[in-house]
Coordinates of C-alpha atoms in Angstrom, one line a residue:
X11 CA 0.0 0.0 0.0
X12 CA 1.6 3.4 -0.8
X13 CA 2.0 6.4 1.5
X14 CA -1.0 7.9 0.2
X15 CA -3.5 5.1 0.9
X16 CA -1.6 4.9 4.5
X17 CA -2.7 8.5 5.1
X18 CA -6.4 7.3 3.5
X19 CA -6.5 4.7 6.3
X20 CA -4.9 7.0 9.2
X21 CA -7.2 9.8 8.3
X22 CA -10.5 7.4 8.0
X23 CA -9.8 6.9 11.1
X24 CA -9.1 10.3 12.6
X25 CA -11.6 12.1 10.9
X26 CA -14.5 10.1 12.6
X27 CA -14.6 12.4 15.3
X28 CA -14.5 15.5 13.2
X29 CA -18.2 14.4 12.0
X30 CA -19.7 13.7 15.1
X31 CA -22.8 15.3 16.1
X32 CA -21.5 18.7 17.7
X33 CA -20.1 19.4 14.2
X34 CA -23.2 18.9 12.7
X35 CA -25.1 22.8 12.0
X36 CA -28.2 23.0 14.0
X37 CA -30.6 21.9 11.9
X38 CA -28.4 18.7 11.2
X39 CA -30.0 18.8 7.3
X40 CA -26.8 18.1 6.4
X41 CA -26.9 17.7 1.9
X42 CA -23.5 16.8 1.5
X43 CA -20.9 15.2 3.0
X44 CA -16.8 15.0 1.7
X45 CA -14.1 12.9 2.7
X46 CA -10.4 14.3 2.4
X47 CA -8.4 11.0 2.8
X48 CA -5.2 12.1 0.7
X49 CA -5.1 15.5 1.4
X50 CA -6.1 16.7 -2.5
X51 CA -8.8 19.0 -1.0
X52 CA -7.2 20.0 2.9
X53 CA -3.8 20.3 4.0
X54 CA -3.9 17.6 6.5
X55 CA -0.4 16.2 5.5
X56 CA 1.5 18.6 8.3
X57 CA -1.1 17.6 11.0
X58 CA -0.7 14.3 10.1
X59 CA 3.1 14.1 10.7
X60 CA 2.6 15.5 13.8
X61 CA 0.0 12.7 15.0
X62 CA 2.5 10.4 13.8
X63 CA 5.6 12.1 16.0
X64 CA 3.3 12.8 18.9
X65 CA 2.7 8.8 18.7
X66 CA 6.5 8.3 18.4
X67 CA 6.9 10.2 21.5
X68 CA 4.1 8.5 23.2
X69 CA 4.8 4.7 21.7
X70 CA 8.0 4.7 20.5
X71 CA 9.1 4.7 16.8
X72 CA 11.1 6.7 14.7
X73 CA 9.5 10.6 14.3
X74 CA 8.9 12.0 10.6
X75 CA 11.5 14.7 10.2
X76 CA 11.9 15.1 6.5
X77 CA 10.9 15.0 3.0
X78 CA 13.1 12.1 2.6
X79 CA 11.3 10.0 5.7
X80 CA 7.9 11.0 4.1
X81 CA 9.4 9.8 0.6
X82 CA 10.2 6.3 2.1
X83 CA 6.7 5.6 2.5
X84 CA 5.4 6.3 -0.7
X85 CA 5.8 3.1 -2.0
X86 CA 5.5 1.0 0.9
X87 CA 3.0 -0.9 2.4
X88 CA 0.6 0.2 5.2
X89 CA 2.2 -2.9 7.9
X90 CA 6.3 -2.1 6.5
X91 CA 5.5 2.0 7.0
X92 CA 3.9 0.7 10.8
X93 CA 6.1 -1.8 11.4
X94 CA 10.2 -1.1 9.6
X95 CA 9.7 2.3 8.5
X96 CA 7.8 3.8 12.1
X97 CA 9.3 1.1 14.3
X98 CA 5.6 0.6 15.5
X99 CA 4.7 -3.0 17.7
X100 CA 1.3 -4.1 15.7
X101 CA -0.4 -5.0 18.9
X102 CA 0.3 -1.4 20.1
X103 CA -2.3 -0.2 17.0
X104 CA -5.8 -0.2 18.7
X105 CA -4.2 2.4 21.4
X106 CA -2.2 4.3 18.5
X107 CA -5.4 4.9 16.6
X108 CA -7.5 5.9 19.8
X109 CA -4.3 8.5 20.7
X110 CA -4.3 9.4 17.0
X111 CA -8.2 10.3 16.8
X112 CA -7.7 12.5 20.1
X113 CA -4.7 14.4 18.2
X114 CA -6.9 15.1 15.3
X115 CA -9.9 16.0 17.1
X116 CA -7.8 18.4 19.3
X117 CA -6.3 20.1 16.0
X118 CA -8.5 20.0 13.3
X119 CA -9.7 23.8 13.1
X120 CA -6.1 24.1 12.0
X121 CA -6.5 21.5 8.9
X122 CA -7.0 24.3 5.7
X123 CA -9.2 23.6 2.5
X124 CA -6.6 24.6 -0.3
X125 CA -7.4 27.9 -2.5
X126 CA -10.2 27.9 -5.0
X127 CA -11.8 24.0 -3.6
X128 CA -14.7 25.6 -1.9
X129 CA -15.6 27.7 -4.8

């Protein structure tokens, strides 16, 4: 799985809380819904390297520092960038993905839509 459909699967998960019912506008008709897993329509790719190095610092594993670490993953499958590339334990993922959904809920008024999307 490449780096993009890691962040597809990190993000599915994070985003979760980001559509819970105190998002929701207060008549709750809500028309349309969008997912952003791959950041094409948010920046979510600098929040997302900090959930992983918050998670480094929490779990262990090695912390995204550059373009080159993020480079590593692009063609790497979701269990080698968890496992070699992050230095995460796979029994350690159910509490890295409760941690990680906290991070984003925390943060994401910070995630931007990219210039000209919402028109």
């Amino acid at each position: 799985m490449k780096f993009k459909n890691f962040l597809l699967i990190i993000l599915l998960f994070l985003s979760f809380p980001a559509c819970s019912d105190d998002k929701l506008p207060e008549n709750k008709d809500v028309k349309t819904l969008v997912f952003d897993f791959d950041g094409t329509l948010a920046d979510t790719l600098s929040l997302t390297i900090q959930c992983i190095n918050t998670l480094a610092a929490d779990y262990g594993g090695k912390r995204i520092e550059t373009k080159e670490d993020i480079d590593a993953f692009r063609e790497s499958s979701i269990m080698k960038i968890m496992t070699d590339n992050l230095g995460w334990k796979v029994h350690l993922i159910p509490g890295l993905i409760a941690k990680a959904k906290g991070i984003l809920k925390e943060n994401s008024k910070e995630i931007k839509i990219f210039d000209g999307v919402k028109e």
